[in-house]
Tab-separated table of C-alpha atoms (C1' of nucleotides) in Angstrom:
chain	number	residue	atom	x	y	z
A	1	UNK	CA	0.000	0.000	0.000
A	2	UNK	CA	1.252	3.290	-0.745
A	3	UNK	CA	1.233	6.305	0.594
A	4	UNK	CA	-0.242	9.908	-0.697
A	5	UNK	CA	2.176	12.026	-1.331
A	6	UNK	CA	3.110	14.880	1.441
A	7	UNK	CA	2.265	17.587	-1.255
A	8	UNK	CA	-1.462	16.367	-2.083
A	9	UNK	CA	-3.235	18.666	0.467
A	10	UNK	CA	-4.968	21.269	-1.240
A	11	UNK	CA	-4.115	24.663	-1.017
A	12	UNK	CA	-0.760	24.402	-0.219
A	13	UNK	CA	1.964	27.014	-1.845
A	14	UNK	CA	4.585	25.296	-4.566
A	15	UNK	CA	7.256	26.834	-6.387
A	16	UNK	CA	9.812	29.379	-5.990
A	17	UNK	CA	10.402	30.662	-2.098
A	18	UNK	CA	10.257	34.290	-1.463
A	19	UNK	CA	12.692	35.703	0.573
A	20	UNK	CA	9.632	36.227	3.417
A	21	UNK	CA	9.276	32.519	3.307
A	22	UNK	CA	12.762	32.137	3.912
A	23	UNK	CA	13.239	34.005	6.598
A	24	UNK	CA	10.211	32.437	8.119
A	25	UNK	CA	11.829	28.949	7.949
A	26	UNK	CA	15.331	29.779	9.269
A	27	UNK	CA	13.636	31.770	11.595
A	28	UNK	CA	12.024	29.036	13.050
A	29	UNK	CA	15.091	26.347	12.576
A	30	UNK	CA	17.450	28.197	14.550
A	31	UNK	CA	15.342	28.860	17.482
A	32	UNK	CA	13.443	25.446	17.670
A	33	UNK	CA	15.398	22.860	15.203
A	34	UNK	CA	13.611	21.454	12.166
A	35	UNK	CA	11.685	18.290	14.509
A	36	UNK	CA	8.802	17.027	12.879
A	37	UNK	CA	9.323	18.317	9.061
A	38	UNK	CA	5.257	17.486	8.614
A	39	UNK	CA	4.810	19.842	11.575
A	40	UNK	CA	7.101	22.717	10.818
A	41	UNK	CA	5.002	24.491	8.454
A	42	UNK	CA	2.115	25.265	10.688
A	43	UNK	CA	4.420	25.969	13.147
A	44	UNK	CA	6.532	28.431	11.547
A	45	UNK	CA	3.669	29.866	9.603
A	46	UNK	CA	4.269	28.877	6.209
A	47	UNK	CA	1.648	27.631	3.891
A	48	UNK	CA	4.071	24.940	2.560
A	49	UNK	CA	4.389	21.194	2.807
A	50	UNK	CA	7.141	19.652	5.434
A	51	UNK	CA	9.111	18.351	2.416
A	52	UNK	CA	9.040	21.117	0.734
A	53	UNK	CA	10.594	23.082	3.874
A	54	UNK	CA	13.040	20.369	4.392
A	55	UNK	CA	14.360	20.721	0.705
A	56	UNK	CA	14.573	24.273	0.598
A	57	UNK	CA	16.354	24.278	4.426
A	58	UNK	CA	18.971	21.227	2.832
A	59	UNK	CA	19.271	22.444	-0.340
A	60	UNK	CA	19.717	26.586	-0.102
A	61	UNK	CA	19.433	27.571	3.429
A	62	UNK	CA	21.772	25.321	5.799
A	63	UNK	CA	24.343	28.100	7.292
A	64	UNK	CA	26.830	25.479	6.043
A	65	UNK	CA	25.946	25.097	2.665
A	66	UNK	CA	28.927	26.827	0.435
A	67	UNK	CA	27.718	28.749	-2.742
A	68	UNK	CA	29.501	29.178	-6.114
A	69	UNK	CA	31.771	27.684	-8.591
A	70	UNK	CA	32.976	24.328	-8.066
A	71	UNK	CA	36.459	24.240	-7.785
A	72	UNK	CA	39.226	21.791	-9.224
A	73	UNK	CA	39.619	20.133	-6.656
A	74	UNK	CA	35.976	19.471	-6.303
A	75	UNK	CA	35.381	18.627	-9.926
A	76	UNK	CA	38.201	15.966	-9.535
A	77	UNK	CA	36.302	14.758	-5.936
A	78	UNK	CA	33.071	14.558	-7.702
A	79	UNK	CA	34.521	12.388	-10.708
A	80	UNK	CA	36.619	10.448	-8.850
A	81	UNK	CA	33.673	9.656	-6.539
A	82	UNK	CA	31.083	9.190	-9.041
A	83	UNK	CA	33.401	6.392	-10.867
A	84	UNK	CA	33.485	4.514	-7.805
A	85	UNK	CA	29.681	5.411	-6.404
A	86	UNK	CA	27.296	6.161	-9.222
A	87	UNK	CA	24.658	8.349	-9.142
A	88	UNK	CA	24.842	8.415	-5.464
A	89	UNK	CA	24.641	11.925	-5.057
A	90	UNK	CA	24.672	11.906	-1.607
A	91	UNK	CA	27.443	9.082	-0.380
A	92	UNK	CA	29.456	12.185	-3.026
A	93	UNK	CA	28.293	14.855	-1.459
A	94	UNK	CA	29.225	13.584	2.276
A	95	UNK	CA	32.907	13.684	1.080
A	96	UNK	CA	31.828	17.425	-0.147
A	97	UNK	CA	31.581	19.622	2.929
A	98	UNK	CA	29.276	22.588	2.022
A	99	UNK	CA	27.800	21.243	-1.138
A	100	UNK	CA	23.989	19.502	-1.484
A	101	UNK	CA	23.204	16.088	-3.452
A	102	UNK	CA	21.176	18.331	-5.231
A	103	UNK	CA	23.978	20.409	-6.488
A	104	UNK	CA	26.260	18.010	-7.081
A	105	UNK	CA	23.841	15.998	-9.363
A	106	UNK	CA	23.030	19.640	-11.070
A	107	UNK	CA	26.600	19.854	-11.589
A	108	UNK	CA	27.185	16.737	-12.954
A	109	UNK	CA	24.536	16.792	-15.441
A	110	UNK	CA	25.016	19.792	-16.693
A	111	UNK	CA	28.858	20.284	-16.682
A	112	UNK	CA	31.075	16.653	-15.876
A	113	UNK	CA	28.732	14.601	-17.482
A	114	UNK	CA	29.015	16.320	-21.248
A	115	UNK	CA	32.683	17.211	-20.516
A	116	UNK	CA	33.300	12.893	-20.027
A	117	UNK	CA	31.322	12.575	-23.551
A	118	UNK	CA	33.571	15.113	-25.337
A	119	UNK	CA	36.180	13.464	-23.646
A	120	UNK	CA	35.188	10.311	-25.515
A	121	UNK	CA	34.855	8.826	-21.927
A	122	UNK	CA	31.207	6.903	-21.158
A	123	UNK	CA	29.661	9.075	-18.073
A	124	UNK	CA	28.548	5.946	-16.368
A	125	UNK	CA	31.344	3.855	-16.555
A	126	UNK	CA	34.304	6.599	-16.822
A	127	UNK	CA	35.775	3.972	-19.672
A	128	UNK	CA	36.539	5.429	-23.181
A	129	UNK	CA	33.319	4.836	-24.649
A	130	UNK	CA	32.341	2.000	-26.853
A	131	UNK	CA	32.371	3.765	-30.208
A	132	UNK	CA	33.624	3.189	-33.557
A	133	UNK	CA	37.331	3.099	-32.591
A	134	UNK	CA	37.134	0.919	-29.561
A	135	UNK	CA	35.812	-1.973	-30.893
A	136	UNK	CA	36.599	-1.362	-34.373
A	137	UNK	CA	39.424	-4.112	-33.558
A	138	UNK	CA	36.373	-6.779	-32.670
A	139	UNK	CA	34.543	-5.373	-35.973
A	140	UNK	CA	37.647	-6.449	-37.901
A	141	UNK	CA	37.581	-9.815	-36.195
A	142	UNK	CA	34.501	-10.175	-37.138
A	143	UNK	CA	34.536	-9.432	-40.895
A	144	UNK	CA	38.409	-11.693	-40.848
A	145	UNK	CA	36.364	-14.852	-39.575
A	146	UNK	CA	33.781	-14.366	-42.017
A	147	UNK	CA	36.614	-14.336	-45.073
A	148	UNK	CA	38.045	-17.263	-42.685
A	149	UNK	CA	35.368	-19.241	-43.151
A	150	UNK	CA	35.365	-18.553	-47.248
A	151	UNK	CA	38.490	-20.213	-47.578
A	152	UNK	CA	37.677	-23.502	-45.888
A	153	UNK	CA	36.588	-22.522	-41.686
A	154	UNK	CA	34.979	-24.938	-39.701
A	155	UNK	CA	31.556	-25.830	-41.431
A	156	UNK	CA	29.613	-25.648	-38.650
A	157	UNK	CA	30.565	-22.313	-38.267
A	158	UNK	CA	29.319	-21.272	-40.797
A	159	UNK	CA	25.594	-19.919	-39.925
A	160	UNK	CA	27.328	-18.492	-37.149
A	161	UNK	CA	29.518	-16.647	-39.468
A	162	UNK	CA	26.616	-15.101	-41.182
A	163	UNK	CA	25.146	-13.852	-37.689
A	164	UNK	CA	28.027	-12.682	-36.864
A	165	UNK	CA	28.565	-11.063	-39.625
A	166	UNK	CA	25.209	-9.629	-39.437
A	167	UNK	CA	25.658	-8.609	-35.777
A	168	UNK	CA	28.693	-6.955	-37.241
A	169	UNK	CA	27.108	-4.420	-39.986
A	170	UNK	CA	24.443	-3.707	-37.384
A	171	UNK	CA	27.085	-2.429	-34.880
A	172	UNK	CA	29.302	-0.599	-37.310
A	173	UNK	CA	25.754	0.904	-38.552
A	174	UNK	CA	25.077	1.916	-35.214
A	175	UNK	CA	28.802	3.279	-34.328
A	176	UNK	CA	28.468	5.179	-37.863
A	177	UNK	CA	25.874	6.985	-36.386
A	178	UNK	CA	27.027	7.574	-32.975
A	179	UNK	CA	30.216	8.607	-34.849
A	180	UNK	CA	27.918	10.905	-36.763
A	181	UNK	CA	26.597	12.258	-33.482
A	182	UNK	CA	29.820	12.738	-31.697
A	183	UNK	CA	31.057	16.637	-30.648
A	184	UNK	CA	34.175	16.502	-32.439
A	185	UNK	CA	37.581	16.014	-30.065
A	186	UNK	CA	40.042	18.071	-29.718
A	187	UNK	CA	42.428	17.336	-32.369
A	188	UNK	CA	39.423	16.252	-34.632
A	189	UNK	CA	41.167	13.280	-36.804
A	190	UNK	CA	38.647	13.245	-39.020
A	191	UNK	CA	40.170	16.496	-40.279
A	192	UNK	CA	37.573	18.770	-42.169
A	193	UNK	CA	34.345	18.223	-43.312
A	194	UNK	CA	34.144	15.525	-40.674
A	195	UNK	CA	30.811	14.249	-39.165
A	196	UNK	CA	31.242	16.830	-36.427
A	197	UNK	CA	30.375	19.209	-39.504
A	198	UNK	CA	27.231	17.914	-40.095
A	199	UNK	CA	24.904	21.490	-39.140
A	200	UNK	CA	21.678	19.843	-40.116
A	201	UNK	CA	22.038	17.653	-36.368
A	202	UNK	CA	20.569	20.098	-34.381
A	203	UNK	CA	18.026	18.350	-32.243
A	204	UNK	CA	19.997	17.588	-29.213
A	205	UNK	CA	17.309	15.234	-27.505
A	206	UNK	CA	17.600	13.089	-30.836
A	207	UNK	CA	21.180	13.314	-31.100
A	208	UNK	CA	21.252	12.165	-27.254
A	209	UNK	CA	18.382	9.668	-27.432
A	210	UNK	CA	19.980	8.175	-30.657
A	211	UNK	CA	23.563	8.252	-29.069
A	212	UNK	CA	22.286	6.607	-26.102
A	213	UNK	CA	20.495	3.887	-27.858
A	214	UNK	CA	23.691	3.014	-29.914
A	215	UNK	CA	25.613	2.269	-26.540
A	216	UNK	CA	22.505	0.298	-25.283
A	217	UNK	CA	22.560	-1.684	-28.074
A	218	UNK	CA	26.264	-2.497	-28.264
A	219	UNK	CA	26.071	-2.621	-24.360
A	220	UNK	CA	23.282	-4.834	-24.861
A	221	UNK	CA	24.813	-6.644	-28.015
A	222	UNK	CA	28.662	-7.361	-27.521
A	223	UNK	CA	30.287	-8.719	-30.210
A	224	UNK	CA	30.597	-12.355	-29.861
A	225	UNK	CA	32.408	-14.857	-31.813
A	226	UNK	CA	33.176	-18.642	-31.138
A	227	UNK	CA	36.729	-19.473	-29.384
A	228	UNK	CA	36.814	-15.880	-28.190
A	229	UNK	CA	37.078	-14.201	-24.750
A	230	UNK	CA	33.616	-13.173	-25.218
A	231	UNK	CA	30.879	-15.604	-24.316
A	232	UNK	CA	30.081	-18.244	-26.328
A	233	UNK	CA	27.147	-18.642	-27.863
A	234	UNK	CA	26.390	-22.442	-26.566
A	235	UNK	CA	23.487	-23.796	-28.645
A	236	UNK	CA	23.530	-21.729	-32.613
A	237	UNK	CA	20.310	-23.443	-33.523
A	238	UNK	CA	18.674	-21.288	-30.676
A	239	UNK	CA	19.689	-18.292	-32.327
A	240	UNK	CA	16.578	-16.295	-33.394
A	241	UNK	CA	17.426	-16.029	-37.475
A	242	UNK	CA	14.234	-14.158	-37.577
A	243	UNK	CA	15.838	-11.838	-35.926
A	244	UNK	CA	18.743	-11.072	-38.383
A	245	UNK	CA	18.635	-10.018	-41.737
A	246	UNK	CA	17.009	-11.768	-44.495
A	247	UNK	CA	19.675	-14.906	-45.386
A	248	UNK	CA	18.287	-14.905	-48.519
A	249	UNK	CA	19.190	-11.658	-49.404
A	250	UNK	CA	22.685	-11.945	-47.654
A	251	UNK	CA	25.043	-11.885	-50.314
A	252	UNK	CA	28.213	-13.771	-48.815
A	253	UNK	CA	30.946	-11.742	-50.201
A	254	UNK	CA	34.039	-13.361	-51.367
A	255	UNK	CA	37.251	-12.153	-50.592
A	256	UNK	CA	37.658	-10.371	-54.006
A	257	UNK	CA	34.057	-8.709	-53.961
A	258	UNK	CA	34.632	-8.115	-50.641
A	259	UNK	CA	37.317	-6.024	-51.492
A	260	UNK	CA	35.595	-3.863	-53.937
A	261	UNK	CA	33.122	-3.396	-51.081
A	262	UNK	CA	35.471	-2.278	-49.151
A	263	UNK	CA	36.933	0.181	-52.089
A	264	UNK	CA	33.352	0.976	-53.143
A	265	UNK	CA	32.390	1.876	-49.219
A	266	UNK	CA	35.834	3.789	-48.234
A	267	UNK	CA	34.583	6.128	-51.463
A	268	UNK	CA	30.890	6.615	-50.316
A	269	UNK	CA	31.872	7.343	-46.707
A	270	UNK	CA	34.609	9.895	-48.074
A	271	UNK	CA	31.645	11.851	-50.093
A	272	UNK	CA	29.269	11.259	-47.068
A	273	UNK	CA	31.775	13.132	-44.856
A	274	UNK	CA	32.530	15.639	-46.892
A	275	UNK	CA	29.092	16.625	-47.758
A	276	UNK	CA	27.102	15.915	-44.803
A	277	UNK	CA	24.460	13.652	-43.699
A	278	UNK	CA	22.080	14.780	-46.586
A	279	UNK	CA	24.091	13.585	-49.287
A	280	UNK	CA	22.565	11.322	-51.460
A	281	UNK	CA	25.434	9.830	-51.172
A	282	UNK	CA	24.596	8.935	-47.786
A	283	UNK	CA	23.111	4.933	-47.632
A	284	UNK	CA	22.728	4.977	-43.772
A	285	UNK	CA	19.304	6.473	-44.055
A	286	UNK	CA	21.022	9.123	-40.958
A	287	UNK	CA	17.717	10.770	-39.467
A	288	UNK	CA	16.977	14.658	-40.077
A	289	UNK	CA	16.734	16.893	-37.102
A	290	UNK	CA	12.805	17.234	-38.198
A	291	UNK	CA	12.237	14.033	-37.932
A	292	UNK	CA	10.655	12.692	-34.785
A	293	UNK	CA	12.516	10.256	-32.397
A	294	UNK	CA	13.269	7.340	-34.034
A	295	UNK	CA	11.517	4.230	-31.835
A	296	UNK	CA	14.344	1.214	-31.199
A	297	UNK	CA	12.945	-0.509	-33.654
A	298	UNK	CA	13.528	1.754	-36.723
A	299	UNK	CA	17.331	1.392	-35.645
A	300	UNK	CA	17.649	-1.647	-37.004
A	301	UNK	CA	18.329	-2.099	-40.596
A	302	UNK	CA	15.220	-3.238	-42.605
A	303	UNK	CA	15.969	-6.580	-45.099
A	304	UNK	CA	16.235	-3.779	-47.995
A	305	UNK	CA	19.457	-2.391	-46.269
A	306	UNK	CA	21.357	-5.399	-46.019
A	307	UNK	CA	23.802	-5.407	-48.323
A	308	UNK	CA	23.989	-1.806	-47.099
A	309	UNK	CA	25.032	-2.269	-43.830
A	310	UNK	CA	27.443	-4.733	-44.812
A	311	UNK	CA	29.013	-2.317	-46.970
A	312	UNK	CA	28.767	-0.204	-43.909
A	313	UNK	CA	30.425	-3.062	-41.568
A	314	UNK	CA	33.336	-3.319	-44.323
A	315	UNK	CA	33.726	0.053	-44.602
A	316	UNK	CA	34.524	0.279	-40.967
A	317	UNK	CA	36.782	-2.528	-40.717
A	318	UNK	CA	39.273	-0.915	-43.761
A	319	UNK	CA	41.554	1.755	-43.382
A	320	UNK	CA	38.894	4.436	-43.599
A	321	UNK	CA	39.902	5.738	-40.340
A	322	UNK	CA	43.659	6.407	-41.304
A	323	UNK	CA	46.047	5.814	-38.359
A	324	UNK	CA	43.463	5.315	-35.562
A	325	UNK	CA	42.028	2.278	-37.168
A	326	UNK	CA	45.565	0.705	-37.997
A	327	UNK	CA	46.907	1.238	-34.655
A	328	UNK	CA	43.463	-0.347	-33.000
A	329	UNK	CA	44.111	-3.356	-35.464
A	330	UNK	CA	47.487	-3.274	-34.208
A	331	UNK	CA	46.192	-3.533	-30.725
A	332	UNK	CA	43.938	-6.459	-31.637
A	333	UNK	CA	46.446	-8.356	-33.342
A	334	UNK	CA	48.452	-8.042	-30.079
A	335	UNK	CA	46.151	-8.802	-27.562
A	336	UNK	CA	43.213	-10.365	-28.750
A	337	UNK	CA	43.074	-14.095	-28.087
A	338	UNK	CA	41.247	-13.935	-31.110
A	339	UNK	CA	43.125	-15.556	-34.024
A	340	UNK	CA	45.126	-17.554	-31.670
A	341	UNK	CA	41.602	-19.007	-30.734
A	342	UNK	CA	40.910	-19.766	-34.385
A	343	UNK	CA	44.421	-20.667	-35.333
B	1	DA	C1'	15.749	44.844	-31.077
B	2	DA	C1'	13.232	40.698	-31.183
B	3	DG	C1'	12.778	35.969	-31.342
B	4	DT	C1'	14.720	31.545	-30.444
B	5	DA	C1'	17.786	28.208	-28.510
B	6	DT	C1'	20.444	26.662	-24.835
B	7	DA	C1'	22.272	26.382	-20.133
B	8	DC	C1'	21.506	26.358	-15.552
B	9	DC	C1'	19.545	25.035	-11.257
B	10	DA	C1'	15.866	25.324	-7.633
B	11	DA	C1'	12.130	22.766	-6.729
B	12	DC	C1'	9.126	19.031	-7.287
B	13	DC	C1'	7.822	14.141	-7.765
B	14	DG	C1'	7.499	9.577	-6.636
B	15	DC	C1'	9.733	5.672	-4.889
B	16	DC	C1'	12.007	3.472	-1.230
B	17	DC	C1'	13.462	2.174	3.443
B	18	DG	C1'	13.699	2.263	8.436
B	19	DT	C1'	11.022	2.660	12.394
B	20	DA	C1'	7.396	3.001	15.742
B	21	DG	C1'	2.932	1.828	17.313
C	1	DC	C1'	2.859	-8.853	10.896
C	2	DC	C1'	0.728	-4.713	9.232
C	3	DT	C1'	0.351	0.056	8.546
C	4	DA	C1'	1.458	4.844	8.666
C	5	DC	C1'	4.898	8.111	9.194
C	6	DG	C1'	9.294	10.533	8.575
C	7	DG	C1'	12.794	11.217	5.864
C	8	DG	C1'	16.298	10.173	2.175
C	9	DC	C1'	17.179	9.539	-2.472
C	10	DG	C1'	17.576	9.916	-7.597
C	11	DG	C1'	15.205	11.521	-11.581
C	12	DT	C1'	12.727	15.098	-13.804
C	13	DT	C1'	10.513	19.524	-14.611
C	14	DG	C1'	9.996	24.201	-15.462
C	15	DG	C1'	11.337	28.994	-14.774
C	16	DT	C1'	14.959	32.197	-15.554
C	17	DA	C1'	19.210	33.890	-17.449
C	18	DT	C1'	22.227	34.036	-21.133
C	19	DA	C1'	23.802	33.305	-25.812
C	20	DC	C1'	22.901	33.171	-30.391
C	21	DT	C1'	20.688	34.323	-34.907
DNA sequence: AAGTATACCAACCGCCCGTAG
DNA sequence: CCTACGGGCGGTTGGTATACT
């Protein structure tokens, strides 16, 4: 059974104190103490709800409470804190003398936790975030299996191989866009014309909602591929084909054509990032700031976008990316268990 | 100068938990 | 054990200030 809320009775002020109101409250606190929240108001005059007095008295009018800028040192608290705690704003602010949960979490969500993204750095986890360089190594791993398994791989591996594969395109389809969506860093290495360029993304709840849904997803949807550090997958014939693109449709691409995929896809995403999301140019179906939020659902690349997002899943497993993609392939080919797995 | 977008943050909301009767 | 209360907590809203076009 619950209970009704403090605020229900009728008749009772909300909103923005006055400074009357104020000085009513402290008034009170400092000769008689807070005691009963639910009976302060009456007792100190005020036509407000005990919650609502015990908010305002934590929150803005504690003698203690220290006003202003946040400093350094505070920031650093605060992120150092919040990597270890979470969203517990008020285990953080314990270890902040003079600041409020309330403040803290205002200061977090407006200033640390956008400064983290730009950092490239996921808010929650305080990891570099899972986007298209990250696991671009696993992306390549995934598309070098596949062209494995062309040449003579493990047969029963081989429906696998086209889930994977799938799984694959639908990530780097997803990272595209996140990419898309990113502020650009510092030392942008997409150079000009980049995605960062792309004025016509102005609807920031899209561009979050969308950005956020492409980390659920690849939170949700690691990689995985058999013999790997990942988990397995245990049983293949549970896997829910209906779930993937239509096999029919799936052009297997040999190593040859999947070469001039690769060539054909390095030249479309050069065009696409040099003349913005609204190039025809542009295959990935990116959504237009007028367009409403896209539901989960639309994320995920219709049957008529296959060979599309395999393009796509090529694309960002070649050297597209310059340096940054060579030295993350580096990185793979030194530390991923991978192809010693397979070997 | 006016309109619009964005940033900021105080305040609210609703859920939860501990406790007392 | 059940219920209501007090209070804490995290998430969200909405008003205001500021920046931008």
């Amino acid at each position: 059974m619950g209970r009704s809320p403090c605020c229900d009775e009728s008749g009772l002020k909300k909103g923005p104190w006055t400074p009357e109101e104020d000085q009513k409250l402290m008034n009170y606190i400092q000769k008689n103490g807070h005691g009963s929240w639910r009976a302060l108001p009456k007792l100190a005059g005020l036509n407000r709800c005990g919650k609502s007095c015990r908010l305002r008295w934590t929150n803005y009018l504690r003698p203690d409470i220290k006003r202003g800028k946040f400093s350094q040192e505070e920031e650093q608290t605060i992120l150092n804190l919040h990597s270890i705690l979470g969203n517990k704003w008020s285990a953080i602010a314990s270890h902040l003398p003079g600041r409020t949960d309330n403040e803290i979490k205002n200061f977090w969500n407006t200033h640390l936790k956008k400064k983290l993204i730009q950092m490239g750095f996921d808010p929650m986890t305080h990891r570099p975030r899972t986007d298209i360089f990250s696991s671009l190594p696993h992306l390549l791993a995934l598309v070098n299996l596949k062209e494995l398994l062309d040449h003579g791989g493990h047969p029963s591996w081989d429906e696998q191989a086209v889930r994977l594969q799938a799984e694959a395109a639908q990530m780097a389809r997803l990272q595209y866009l996140q990419c898309l969506l990113q502020p650009p860093p510092a030392n942008n290495s997409f150079g000009a014309g980049s995605p960062s360029n792309l004025n016509d993304i102005t609807d920031m709840e899209t561009i979050n909602l969308l950005s956020s849904l492409c980390s659920y997803q690849l939170d949700q949807n690691p990689p995985q591929y058999p013999g790997a550090n990942f988990e397995p997958v245990q049983d293949h014939n549970s896997i829910p084909f209906s779930h993937l693109p239509d096999l029919q449709t799936y052009q297997t691409p040999s190593l040859n054509n999947n070469k001039d995929m690769v060539n054909q896809a390095e030249d479309q995403f050069a065009v696409v990032l040099s003349q913005g999301q609204n190039s025809p140019n542009n295959p990935w179906n990116i959504p237009s700031s007028s367009n409403t939020t896209p539901s989960p659902t639309s994320m995920a690349p219709p049957v008529a976008e296959t060979s599309i997002s395999n393009t796509m899943g090529d694309a960002c497993s070649t050297s597209s990316f310059g340096g940054v993609a060579n030295s993350a392939w580096s990185e793979l080919l030194l530390e991923d268990s991978f192809f010693n797995e397979i070997a």
